[in-house]
Amino acid sequence: MLKEALIQAGMQPGWAAFIDIFLGVLVAASFGMVWVLFGIWVERKMAARVQDRIGPNRVGPWGLIQNIADALKLLTKEVIVPRNADRPVYFAAPILAVVGVILIAAVIPFSPVVIGTDLSIGILYVIAVGAFGVIAVLMAGWGSNNKYALLGAFRVVAHLVSYEVPMVLALLVPVMLAGTMSMQGLVREQHIWYIFAVPVTAFLFFISSQAEVGRAPFDLLEAESELVAGYNIEYSGMVWAMFYLGEFMHAFFVSILFAVLFLGGWSGPGAEQIPFLGIVYLMLKSMLVYFVQIWLRLTVPRVRIDQLLAFNWKFLVPLALANVLLMAFLFKIIPTPDFAGAQAIATNEFAGVAGGIYRLFGPNQIAELPRTGLLLLGNIALVGVTAALLGQAGRRARRQVEALVDETDYTPRAEGAEHTAEAPAAAAR
Amino acid sequence: MELTAEIVVFAVFSIITLTGGVGVALTRNLFRSALMLLVSLFGVAGLFVLLAAPFLAAVQVLIYMGAIAILIIFAVMLTRGMVTARRVMNDQWSVAAVVALFLFAVLAVIFVQVGQGESAVLPLNPTGDPPADGTAALGQALLDPAQYVLPFEVAALLLAGVLSGAIYIARDDEPDEPSQTRG
């Protein structure tokens, strides 16, 4: 709309398009920043409830304005730079950390019409901009000239880069099912939420995206008890707040991505007709995912670095590989749903009860149902095999522990051995 | 020549790419030099976008910036002693200069020819329009037996070989194990 108006006002079409895009970028970028002010309040309140506290309750009703006060405080604080810091690198790192996250917002489909840009390679773009986060942490760790910061930065390579593997393998499955990498296309092709068809994939993506965000139980980059604060130890004031901002936005954006990929994005009754409803649906679904995320964060303790890597390479990656292979195989042998036929039944007035059912649930959804069911069966089989393998590994671990216990004269063997042996298997699950 | 938004964007990304390249060569600090390489690679990704090749741009960012450059930075960080080069460590700069000049001449000839639309080396797309769905076409070409499936699979095999070779070299040799089984 703006573009046409500018062209009418005598502007060159190229420049008009440029300004149009520029303003769009500004809106998409600010959305995340504004949301964070509210999101942090939600998270603090929830953390307080989990830990049996009240949480922010002084500034404004229910402490709603607390975060604005905090932001003002951070803005006015002095930024202390270490004397031996590599200053250009030191200051570029937090900017890059935020930019890398904001870039994700460009391809999020908020409603049928509201999207920054519907790239044909939407998903690949999201993975690609994830690289900025890794670089930002490396730069922060190096630029600070501090041993703890550098240790935190070293962990990045082991942690973020290896969790990218199961994440990419998990993202392949929805792309395969929808036949497109475009975010809008993924929502439109998702007649039945993919979480029903491929729950294992959804699980893999959820876990690896948690690790990518770097929040508990995967917050090894800034493990307070081991690295003091990790890569951001030398940052203060607003420069530090930018890392914080980036982390919060990232946490929320991966929730949105989960909602888009596995919970049908903006789709819902009436979303096609009233675009605003689409935004409401997407936000509701994302908040649900965000809630699970915070819940996990607040209840699970931090893992050790060796556990983190073993969990990734010995459990997530093999499972993701098996999952992709199995889903590709099933997807090939299951016949494509007859969307046109279903549409015909729904529009046929003489179809009676069948027509009514088809109209009520939507013809595409009914047509998709058999395929979803078969894929779900495949997933259940995969879970069964995985559980059996894990059980076997658990028993093997138990035998080892029992052999150890036998050698010593520690008598109450049965219960003690059982507990220790079950622990690795339970942790892996 | 008319000043369009496209030309401005092209200029911006060209400057980013070239600044990064010059920075890599001129910075004495190895870590900053690696960061300048990132800047340069980012500029190239921008140029890919401008050429209507978003897939290549994303792959450029993902592989070159996300993997290769990070590996380089990591290697630099592990070799702290030589981060700041105090003297020029390259004794073969004269040979390098000749090679660089030769490469520049070849590229200059090609670009002049392309500019005049008469290149025998690079066949030009006559319509000038990029294909509508380049990513799908690329995928099909890579897996089509009539086109590139053999080089594609050979490259995959090569990478697998490199990977196992790297593991073999990096593995700790345990002295108490019998060593005659190792080649």
PDB file of N, CA and C in Angstrom, chain A residues 195-285:
ATOM      1  N   ILE A 195       2.567 -32.397  14.899  1.00  0.00           N
ATOM      2  CA  ILE A 195       2.944 -33.041  16.167  1.00  0.00           C
ATOM      3  C   ILE A 195       2.209 -34.363  16.329  1.00  0.00           C
ATOM      4  N   PHE A 196       1.043 -34.499  15.676  1.00  0.00           N
ATOM      5  CA  PHE A 196       0.315 -35.769  15.734  1.00  0.00           C
ATOM      6  C   PHE A 196       0.931 -36.785  14.792  1.00  0.00           C
ATOM      7  N   ALA A 197       1.412 -36.321  13.637  1.00  0.00           N
ATOM      8  CA  ALA A 197       1.973 -37.254  12.664  1.00  0.00           C
ATOM      9  C   ALA A 197       3.385 -37.682  13.058  1.00  0.00           C
ATOM     10  N   VAL A 198       4.203 -36.732  13.517  1.00  0.00           N
ATOM     11  CA  VAL A 198       5.619 -37.044  13.778  1.00  0.00           C
ATOM     12  C   VAL A 198       6.041 -36.529  15.167  1.00  0.00           C
ATOM     13  N   PRO A 199       5.483 -37.105  16.236  1.00  0.00           N
ATOM     14  CA  PRO A 199       5.833 -36.604  17.576  1.00  0.00           C
ATOM     15  C   PRO A 199       7.307 -36.756  17.920  1.00  0.00           C
ATOM     16  N   VAL A 200       7.954 -37.801  17.392  1.00  0.00           N
ATOM     17  CA  VAL A 200       9.373 -37.979  17.721  1.00  0.00           C
ATOM     18  C   VAL A 200      10.182 -36.807  17.179  1.00  0.00           C
ATOM     19  N   THR A 201       9.851 -36.380  15.956  1.00  0.00           N
ATOM     20  CA  THR A 201      10.534 -35.244  15.359  1.00  0.00           C
ATOM     21  C   THR A 201      10.308 -33.983  16.190  1.00  0.00           C
ATOM     22  N   ALA A 202       9.064 -33.805  16.645  1.00  0.00           N
ATOM     23  CA  ALA A 202       8.757 -32.629  17.454  1.00  0.00           C
ATOM     24  C   ALA A 202       9.593 -32.636  18.727  1.00  0.00           C
ATOM     25  N   PHE A 203       9.722 -33.814  19.332  1.00  0.00           N
ATOM     26  CA  PHE A 203      10.522 -33.962  20.549  1.00  0.00           C
ATOM     27  C   PHE A 203      11.978 -33.609  20.280  1.00  0.00           C
ATOM     28  N   LEU A 204      12.509 -34.146  19.166  1.00  0.00           N
ATOM     29  CA  LEU A 204      13.912 -33.873  18.827  1.00  0.00           C
ATOM     30  C   LEU A 204      14.135 -32.384  18.613  1.00  0.00           C
ATOM     31  N   PHE A 205      13.218 -31.754  17.895  1.00  0.00           N
ATOM     32  CA  PHE A 205      13.382 -30.324  17.635  1.00  0.00           C
ATOM     33  C   PHE A 205      13.294 -29.532  18.930  1.00  0.00           C
ATOM     34  N   PHE A 206      12.365 -29.910  19.791  1.00  0.00           N
ATOM     35  CA  PHE A 206      12.200 -29.166  21.041  1.00  0.00           C
ATOM     36  C   PHE A 206      13.475 -29.234  21.876  1.00  0.00           C
ATOM     37  N   ILE A 207      14.018 -30.441  22.042  1.00  0.00           N
ATOM     38  CA  ILE A 207      15.222 -30.600  22.857  1.00  0.00           C
ATOM     39  C   ILE A 207      16.397 -29.830  22.250  1.00  0.00           C
ATOM     40  N   SER A 208      16.602 -30.013  20.933  1.00  0.00           N
ATOM     41  CA  SER A 208      17.788 -29.382  20.356  1.00  0.00           C
ATOM     42  C   SER A 208      17.616 -27.872  20.267  1.00  0.00           C
ATOM     43  N   SER A 209      16.384 -27.380  20.140  1.00  0.00           N
ATOM     44  CA  SER A 209      16.219 -25.926  20.121  1.00  0.00           C
ATOM     45  C   SER A 209      16.465 -25.354  21.513  1.00  0.00           C
ATOM     46  N   GLN A 210      16.114 -26.126  22.558  1.00  0.00           N
ATOM     47  CA  GLN A 210      16.446 -25.679  23.926  1.00  0.00           C
ATOM     48  C   GLN A 210      17.947 -25.516  24.068  1.00  0.00           C
ATOM     49  N   ALA A 211      18.674 -26.500  23.505  1.00  0.00           N
ATOM     50  CA  ALA A 211      20.128 -26.440  23.602  1.00  0.00           C
ATOM     51  C   ALA A 211      20.671 -25.264  22.805  1.00  0.00           C
ATOM     52  N   GLU A 212      20.050 -24.972  21.662  1.00  0.00           N
ATOM     53  CA  GLU A 212      20.510 -23.856  20.843  1.00  0.00           C
ATOM     54  C   GLU A 212      20.308 -22.541  21.584  1.00  0.00           C
ATOM     55  N   VAL A 213      19.183 -22.422  22.289  1.00  0.00           N
ATOM     56  CA  VAL A 213      18.932 -21.194  23.046  1.00  0.00           C
ATOM     57  C   VAL A 213      19.921 -21.085  24.201  1.00  0.00           C
ATOM     58  N   GLY A 214      20.326 -22.234  24.721  1.00  0.00           N
ATOM     59  CA  GLY A 214      21.295 -22.222  25.804  1.00  0.00           C
ATOM     60  C   GLY A 214      20.676 -21.904  27.148  1.00  0.00           C
ATOM     61  N   ARG A 215      19.475 -22.422  27.412  1.00  0.00           N
ATOM     62  CA  ARG A 215      18.874 -22.222  28.727  1.00  0.00           C
ATOM     63  C   ARG A 215      18.905 -23.549  29.474  1.00  0.00           C
ATOM     64  N   ALA A 216      18.697 -23.461  30.765  1.00  0.00           N
ATOM     65  CA  ALA A 216      18.722 -24.671  31.579  1.00  0.00           C
ATOM     66  C   ALA A 216      17.760 -25.689  30.992  1.00  0.00           C
ATOM     67  N   PRO A 217      18.071 -26.967  30.980  1.00  0.00           N
ATOM     68  CA  PRO A 217      19.263 -27.592  31.545  1.00  0.00           C
ATOM     69  C   PRO A 217      20.509 -27.504  30.660  1.00  0.00           C
ATOM     70  N   PHE A 218      20.463 -26.718  29.607  1.00  0.00           N
ATOM     71  CA  PHE A 218      21.601 -26.660  28.683  1.00  0.00           C
ATOM     72  C   PHE A 218      22.352 -25.341  28.796  1.00  0.00           C
ATOM     73  N   ASP A 219      22.382 -24.702  29.957  1.00  0.00           N
ATOM     74  CA  ASP A 219      22.988 -23.373  30.045  1.00  0.00           C
ATOM     75  C   ASP A 219      24.461 -23.445  30.441  1.00  0.00           C
ATOM     76  N   LEU A 220      25.181 -24.365  29.784  1.00  0.00           N
ATOM     77  CA  LEU A 220      26.595 -24.544  30.132  1.00  0.00           C
ATOM     78  C   LEU A 220      27.460 -23.379  29.709  1.00  0.00           C
ATOM     79  N   LEU A 221      26.977 -22.586  28.745  1.00  0.00           N
ATOM     80  CA  LEU A 221      27.783 -21.463  28.270  1.00  0.00           C
ATOM     81  C   LEU A 221      27.993 -20.444  29.359  1.00  0.00           C
ATOM     82  N   GLU A 222      27.047 -20.380  30.282  1.00  0.00           N
ATOM     83  CA  GLU A 222      27.172 -19.362  31.326  1.00  0.00           C
ATOM     84  C   GLU A 222      26.947 -19.986  32.696  1.00  0.00           C
ATOM     85  N   ALA A 223      27.425 -21.213  32.844  1.00  0.00           N
ATOM     86  CA  ALA A 223      27.230 -21.914  34.100  1.00  0.00           C
ATOM     87  C   ALA A 223      27.875 -21.130  35.237  1.00  0.00           C
ATOM     88  N   GLU A 224      27.020 -20.554  36.112  1.00  0.00           N
ATOM     89  CA  GLU A 224      27.543 -19.666  37.162  1.00  0.00           C
ATOM     90  C   GLU A 224      28.504 -20.396  38.082  1.00  0.00           C
ATOM     91  N   SER A 225      28.144 -21.638  38.435  1.00  0.00           N
ATOM     92  CA  SER A 225      28.923 -22.311  39.464  1.00  0.00           C
ATOM     93  C   SER A 225      30.282 -22.790  38.952  1.00  0.00           C
ATOM     94  N   GLU A 226      30.432 -22.902  37.633  1.00  0.00           N
ATOM     95  CA  GLU A 226      31.710 -23.398  37.111  1.00  0.00           C
ATOM     96  C   GLU A 226      32.511 -22.282  36.437  1.00  0.00           C
ATOM     97  N   LEU A 227      31.809 -21.443  35.669  1.00  0.00           N
ATOM     98  CA  LEU A 227      32.511 -20.453  34.858  1.00  0.00           C
ATOM     99  C   LEU A 227      32.228 -19.037  35.328  1.00  0.00           C
ATOM    100  N   VAL A 228      31.695 -18.879  36.550  1.00  0.00           N
ATOM    101  CA  VAL A 228      31.267 -17.602  37.089  1.00  0.00           C
ATOM    102  C   VAL A 228      30.087 -17.091  36.278  1.00  0.00           C
ATOM    103  N   ALA A 229      30.273 -16.649  35.050  1.00  0.00           N
ATOM    104  CA  ALA A 229      29.114 -16.362  34.210  1.00  0.00           C
ATOM    105  C   ALA A 229      29.408 -16.708  32.768  1.00  0.00           C
ATOM    106  N   GLY A 230      30.537 -17.329  32.520  1.00  0.00           N
ATOM    107  CA  GLY A 230      30.822 -17.732  31.154  1.00  0.00           C
ATOM    108  C   GLY A 230      31.192 -16.566  30.263  1.00  0.00           C
ATOM    109  N   TYR A 231      30.746 -16.619  29.030  1.00  0.00           N
ATOM    110  CA  TYR A 231      31.233 -15.677  28.021  1.00  0.00           C
ATOM    111  C   TYR A 231      30.871 -14.243  28.326  1.00  0.00           C
ATOM    112  N   ASN A 232      29.817 -13.992  29.119  1.00  0.00           N
ATOM    113  CA  ASN A 232      29.414 -12.593  29.326  1.00  0.00           C
ATOM    114  C   ASN A 232      29.861 -12.045  30.673  1.00  0.00           C
ATOM    115  N   ILE A 233      30.880 -12.638  31.269  1.00  0.00           N
ATOM    116  CA  ILE A 233      31.282 -12.225  32.625  1.00  0.00           C
ATOM    117  C   ILE A 233      31.763 -10.772  32.663  1.00  0.00           C
ATOM    118  N   GLU A 234      32.423 -10.313  31.607  1.00  0.00           N
ATOM    119  CA  GLU A 234      33.011  -8.968  31.639  1.00  0.00           C
ATOM    120  C   GLU A 234      32.056  -7.892  31.123  1.00  0.00           C
ATOM    121  N   TYR A 235      30.829  -8.270  30.870  1.00  0.00           N
ATOM    122  CA  TYR A 235      29.893  -7.280  30.329  1.00  0.00           C
ATOM    123  C   TYR A 235      29.015  -6.728  31.431  1.00  0.00           C
ATOM    124  N   SER A 236      28.688  -5.435  31.325  1.00  0.00           N
ATOM    125  CA  SER A 236      27.849  -4.817  32.349  1.00  0.00           C
ATOM    126  C   SER A 236      26.916  -3.817  31.693  1.00  0.00           C
ATOM    127  N   GLY A 237      25.929  -3.372  32.456  1.00  0.00           N
ATOM    128  CA  GLY A 237      25.016  -2.350  31.958  1.00  0.00           C
ATOM    129  C   GLY A 237      24.258  -2.801  30.737  1.00  0.00           C
ATOM    130  N   MET A 238      24.056  -1.878  29.820  1.00  0.00           N
ATOM    131  CA  MET A 238      23.232  -2.152  28.653  1.00  0.00           C
ATOM    132  C   MET A 238      23.897  -3.159  27.714  1.00  0.00           C
ATOM    133  N   VAL A 239      25.233  -3.190  27.717  1.00  0.00           N
ATOM    134  CA  VAL A 239      25.928  -4.121  26.827  1.00  0.00           C
ATOM    135  C   VAL A 239      25.622  -5.557  27.252  1.00  0.00           C
ATOM    136  N   TRP A 240      25.593  -5.766  28.583  1.00  0.00           N
ATOM    137  CA  TRP A 240      25.221  -7.073  29.083  1.00  0.00           C
ATOM    138  C   TRP A 240      23.744  -7.350  28.781  1.00  0.00           C
ATOM    139  N   ALA A 241      22.915  -6.292  28.951  1.00  0.00           N
ATOM    140  CA  ALA A 241      21.480  -6.470  28.746  1.00  0.00           C
ATOM    141  C   ALA A 241      21.176  -6.923  27.326  1.00  0.00           C
ATOM    142  N   MET A 242      22.037  -6.579  26.387  1.00  0.00           N
ATOM    143  CA  MET A 242      21.776  -7.004  25.013  1.00  0.00           C
ATOM    144  C   MET A 242      21.901  -8.513  24.867  1.00  0.00           C
ATOM    145  N   PHE A 243      22.864  -9.118  25.583  1.00  0.00           N
ATOM    146  CA  PHE A 243      22.946 -10.579  25.562  1.00  0.00           C
ATOM    147  C   PHE A 243      21.676 -11.191  26.152  1.00  0.00           C
ATOM    148  N   TYR A 244      21.226 -10.583  27.244  1.00  0.00           N
ATOM    149  CA  TYR A 244      20.045 -11.038  27.950  1.00  0.00           C
ATOM    150  C   TYR A 244      18.826 -10.958  27.037  1.00  0.00           C
ATOM    151  N   LEU A 245      18.729  -9.800  26.365  1.00  0.00           N
ATOM    152  CA  LEU A 245      17.634  -9.550  25.430  1.00  0.00           C
ATOM    153  C   LEU A 245      17.649 -10.587  24.312  1.00  0.00           C
ATOM    154  N   GLY A 246      18.858 -10.826  23.771  1.00  0.00           N
ATOM    155  CA  GLY A 246      18.979 -11.798  22.696  1.00  0.00           C
ATOM    156  C   GLY A 246      18.529 -13.165  23.152  1.00  0.00           C
ATOM    157  N   GLU A 247      18.923 -13.544  24.382  1.00  0.00           N
ATOM    158  CA  GLU A 247      18.561 -14.874  24.863  1.00  0.00           C
ATOM    159  C   GLU A 247      17.048 -15.004  25.018  1.00  0.00           C
ATOM    160  N   PHE A 248      16.405 -13.964  25.572  1.00  0.00           N
ATOM    161  CA  PHE A 248      14.961 -14.033  25.771  1.00  0.00           C
ATOM    162  C   PHE A 248      14.223 -14.093  24.443  1.00  0.00           C
ATOM    163  N   MET A 249      14.652 -13.246  23.512  1.00  0.00           N
ATOM    164  CA  MET A 249      13.981 -13.248  22.213  1.00  0.00           C
ATOM    165  C   MET A 249      14.158 -14.595  21.532  1.00  0.00           C
ATOM    166  N   HIS A 250      15.377 -15.139  21.654  1.00  0.00           N
ATOM    167  CA  HIS A 250      15.631 -16.435  21.020  1.00  0.00           C
ATOM    168  C   HIS A 250      14.725 -17.505  21.614  1.00  0.00           C
ATOM    169  N   ALA A 251      14.602 -17.480  22.949  1.00  0.00           N
ATOM    170  CA  ALA A 251      13.749 -18.476  23.607  1.00  0.00           C
ATOM    171  C   ALA A 251      12.322 -18.372  23.086  1.00  0.00           C
ATOM    172  N   PHE A 252      11.844 -17.138  22.919  1.00  0.00           N
ATOM    173  CA  PHE A 252      10.474 -16.991  22.450  1.00  0.00           C
ATOM    174  C   PHE A 252      10.350 -17.331  20.973  1.00  0.00           C
ATOM    175  N   PHE A 253      11.346 -16.975  20.199  1.00  0.00           N
ATOM    176  CA  PHE A 253      11.259 -17.249  18.758  1.00  0.00           C
ATOM    177  C   PHE A 253      11.307 -18.749  18.479  1.00  0.00           C
ATOM    178  N   VAL A 254      12.064 -19.514  19.249  1.00  0.00           N
ATOM    179  CA  VAL A 254      12.046 -20.956  18.974  1.00  0.00           C
ATOM    180  C   VAL A 254      10.697 -21.546  19.372  1.00  0.00           C
ATOM    181  N   SER A 255      10.024 -20.922  20.369  1.00  0.00           N
ATOM    182  CA  SER A 255       8.663 -21.375  20.674  1.00  0.00           C
ATOM    183  C   SER A 255       7.751 -21.113  19.478  1.00  0.00           C
ATOM    184  N   ILE A 256       7.890 -19.931  18.886  1.00  0.00           N
ATOM    185  CA  ILE A 256       7.064 -19.622  17.713  1.00  0.00           C
ATOM    186  C   ILE A 256       7.388 -20.605  16.597  1.00  0.00           C
ATOM    187  N   LEU A 257       8.674 -20.882  16.414  1.00  0.00           N
ATOM    188  CA  LEU A 257       9.057 -21.814  15.347  1.00  0.00           C
ATOM    189  C   LEU A 257       8.436 -23.185  15.594  1.00  0.00           C
ATOM    190  N   PHE A 258       8.456 -23.625  16.851  1.00  0.00           N
ATOM    191  CA  PHE A 258       7.844 -24.913  17.165  1.00  0.00           C
ATOM    192  C   PHE A 258       6.362 -24.887  16.823  1.00  0.00           C
ATOM    193  N   ALA A 259       5.702 -23.779  17.189  1.00  0.00           N
ATOM    194  CA  ALA A 259       4.268 -23.659  16.906  1.00  0.00           C
ATOM    195  C   ALA A 259       4.022 -23.671  15.402  1.00  0.00           C
ATOM    196  N   VAL A 260       4.887 -23.015  14.645  1.00  0.00           N
ATOM    197  CA  VAL A 260       4.706 -22.963  13.193  1.00  0.00           C
ATOM    198  C   VAL A 260       4.942 -24.341  12.584  1.00  0.00           C
ATOM    199  N   LEU A 261       5.971 -25.029  13.052  1.00  0.00           N
ATOM    200  CA  LEU A 261       6.362 -26.283  12.408  1.00  0.00           C
ATOM    201  C   LEU A 261       5.479 -27.449  12.823  1.00  0.00           C
ATOM    202  N   PHE A 262       5.058 -27.471  14.077  1.00  0.00           N
ATOM    203  CA  PHE A 262       4.382 -28.684  14.559  1.00  0.00           C
ATOM    204  C   PHE A 262       2.970 -28.435  15.073  1.00  0.00           C
ATOM    205  N   LEU A 263       2.598 -27.177  15.333  1.00  0.00           N
ATOM    206  CA  LEU A 263       1.263 -26.913  15.868  1.00  0.00           C
ATOM    207  C   LEU A 263       0.415 -26.105  14.886  1.00  0.00           C
ATOM    208  N   GLY A 264       0.765 -26.143  13.621  1.00  0.00           N
ATOM    209  CA  GLY A 264      -0.097 -25.516  12.620  1.00  0.00           C
ATOM    210  C   GLY A 264       0.008 -24.011  12.507  1.00  0.00           C
ATOM    211  N   GLY A 265       0.978 -23.383  13.151  1.00  0.00           N
ATOM    212  CA  GLY A 265       1.183 -21.942  12.972  1.00  0.00           C
ATOM    213  C   GLY A 265      -0.064 -21.130  13.259  1.00  0.00           C
ATOM    214  N   TRP A 266      -0.423 -20.250  12.307  1.00  0.00           N
ATOM    215  CA  TRP A 266      -1.574 -19.376  12.530  1.00  0.00           C
ATOM    216  C   TRP A 266      -2.888 -20.053  12.228  1.00  0.00           C
ATOM    217  N   SER A 267      -2.879 -21.313  11.750  1.00  0.00           N
ATOM    218  CA  SER A 267      -4.132 -21.906  11.299  1.00  0.00           C
ATOM    219  C   SER A 267      -5.043 -22.170  12.494  1.00  0.00           C
ATOM    220  N   GLY A 268      -6.336 -22.054  12.230  1.00  0.00           N
ATOM    221  CA  GLY A 268      -7.355 -22.245  13.241  1.00  0.00           C
ATOM    222  C   GLY A 268      -8.664 -21.807  12.638  1.00  0.00           C
ATOM    223  N   PRO A 269      -9.801 -22.048  13.326  1.00  0.00           N
ATOM    224  CA  PRO A 269     -11.080 -21.670  12.717  1.00  0.00           C
ATOM    225  C   PRO A 269     -11.148 -20.179  12.403  1.00  0.00           C
ATOM    226  N   GLY A 270     -11.417 -19.831  11.175  1.00  0.00           N
ATOM    227  CA  GLY A 270     -11.638 -18.448  10.795  1.00  0.00           C
ATOM    228  C   GLY A 270     -10.381 -17.644  10.548  1.00  0.00           C
ATOM    229  N   ALA A 271      -9.194 -18.277  10.617  1.00  0.00           N
ATOM    230  CA  ALA A 271      -7.959 -17.512  10.486  1.00  0.00           C
ATOM    231  C   ALA A 271      -7.757 -16.997   9.066  1.00  0.00           C
ATOM    232  N   GLU A 272      -8.254 -17.767   8.074  1.00  0.00           N
ATOM    233  CA  GLU A 272      -8.076 -17.329   6.684  1.00  0.00           C
ATOM    234  C   GLU A 272      -8.867 -16.058   6.423  1.00  0.00           C
ATOM    235  N   GLN A 273     -10.074 -15.969   7.041  1.00  0.00           N
ATOM    236  CA  GLN A 273     -10.940 -14.822   6.769  1.00  0.00           C
ATOM    237  C   GLN A 273     -10.475 -13.588   7.541  1.00  0.00           C
ATOM    238  N   ILE A 274     -10.180 -13.765   8.821  1.00  0.00           N
ATOM    239  CA  ILE A 274      -9.776 -12.617   9.648  1.00  0.00           C
ATOM    240  C   ILE A 274      -8.305 -12.801  10.002  1.00  0.00           C
ATOM    241  N   PRO A 275      -7.393 -12.134   9.314  1.00  0.00           N
ATOM    242  CA  PRO A 275      -5.956 -12.349   9.559  1.00  0.00           C
ATOM    243  C   PRO A 275      -5.545 -12.124  11.004  1.00  0.00           C
ATOM    244  N   PHE A 276      -6.260 -11.220  11.713  1.00  0.00           N
ATOM    245  CA  PHE A 276      -5.848 -10.938  13.085  1.00  0.00           C
ATOM    246  C   PHE A 276      -5.977 -12.172  13.969  1.00  0.00           C
ATOM    247  N   LEU A 277      -7.019 -13.000  13.693  1.00  0.00           N
ATOM    248  CA  LEU A 277      -7.197 -14.226  14.468  1.00  0.00           C
ATOM    249  C   LEU A 277      -5.959 -15.115  14.355  1.00  0.00           C
ATOM    250  N   GLY A 278      -5.351 -15.107  13.170  1.00  0.00           N
ATOM    251  CA  GLY A 278      -4.154 -15.912  12.963  1.00  0.00           C
ATOM    252  C   GLY A 278      -3.065 -15.546  13.950  1.00  0.00           C
ATOM    253  N   ILE A 279      -2.859 -14.241  14.162  1.00  0.00           N
ATOM    254  CA  ILE A 279      -1.844 -13.793  15.118  1.00  0.00           C
ATOM    255  C   ILE A 279      -2.186 -14.294  16.510  1.00  0.00           C
ATOM    256  N   VAL A 280      -3.492 -14.205  16.860  1.00  0.00           N
ATOM    257  CA  VAL A 280      -3.915 -14.640  18.190  1.00  0.00           C
ATOM    258  C   VAL A 280      -3.635 -16.127  18.365  1.00  0.00           C
ATOM    259  N   TYR A 281      -4.005 -16.932  17.365  1.00  0.00           N
ATOM    260  CA  TYR A 281      -3.774 -18.382  17.459  1.00  0.00           C
ATOM    261  C   TYR A 281      -2.295 -18.680  17.614  1.00  0.00           C
ATOM    262  N   LEU A 282      -1.477 -18.027  16.757  1.00  0.00           N
ATOM    263  CA  LEU A 282      -0.039 -18.318  16.793  1.00  0.00           C
ATOM    264  C   LEU A 282       0.531 -17.970  18.162  1.00  0.00           C
ATOM    265  N   MET A 283       0.098 -16.813  18.713  1.00  0.00           N
ATOM    266  CA  MET A 283       0.625 -16.392  20.011  1.00  0.00           C
ATOM    267  C   MET A 283       0.194 -17.365  21.101  1.00  0.00           C
ATOM    268  N   LEU A 284      -1.063 -17.824  21.036  1.00  0.00           N
ATOM    269  CA  LEU A 284      -1.539 -18.770  22.044  1.00  0.00           C
ATOM    270  C   LEU A 284      -0.711 -20.050  21.991  1.00  0.00           C
ATOM    271  N   LYS A 285      -0.503 -20.568  20.780  1.00  0.00           N
ATOM    272  CA  LYS A 285       0.260 -21.807  20.638  1.00  0.00           C
ATOM    273  C   LYS A 285       1.704 -21.605  21.104  1.00  0.00           C
TER     274      LYS A 285
END
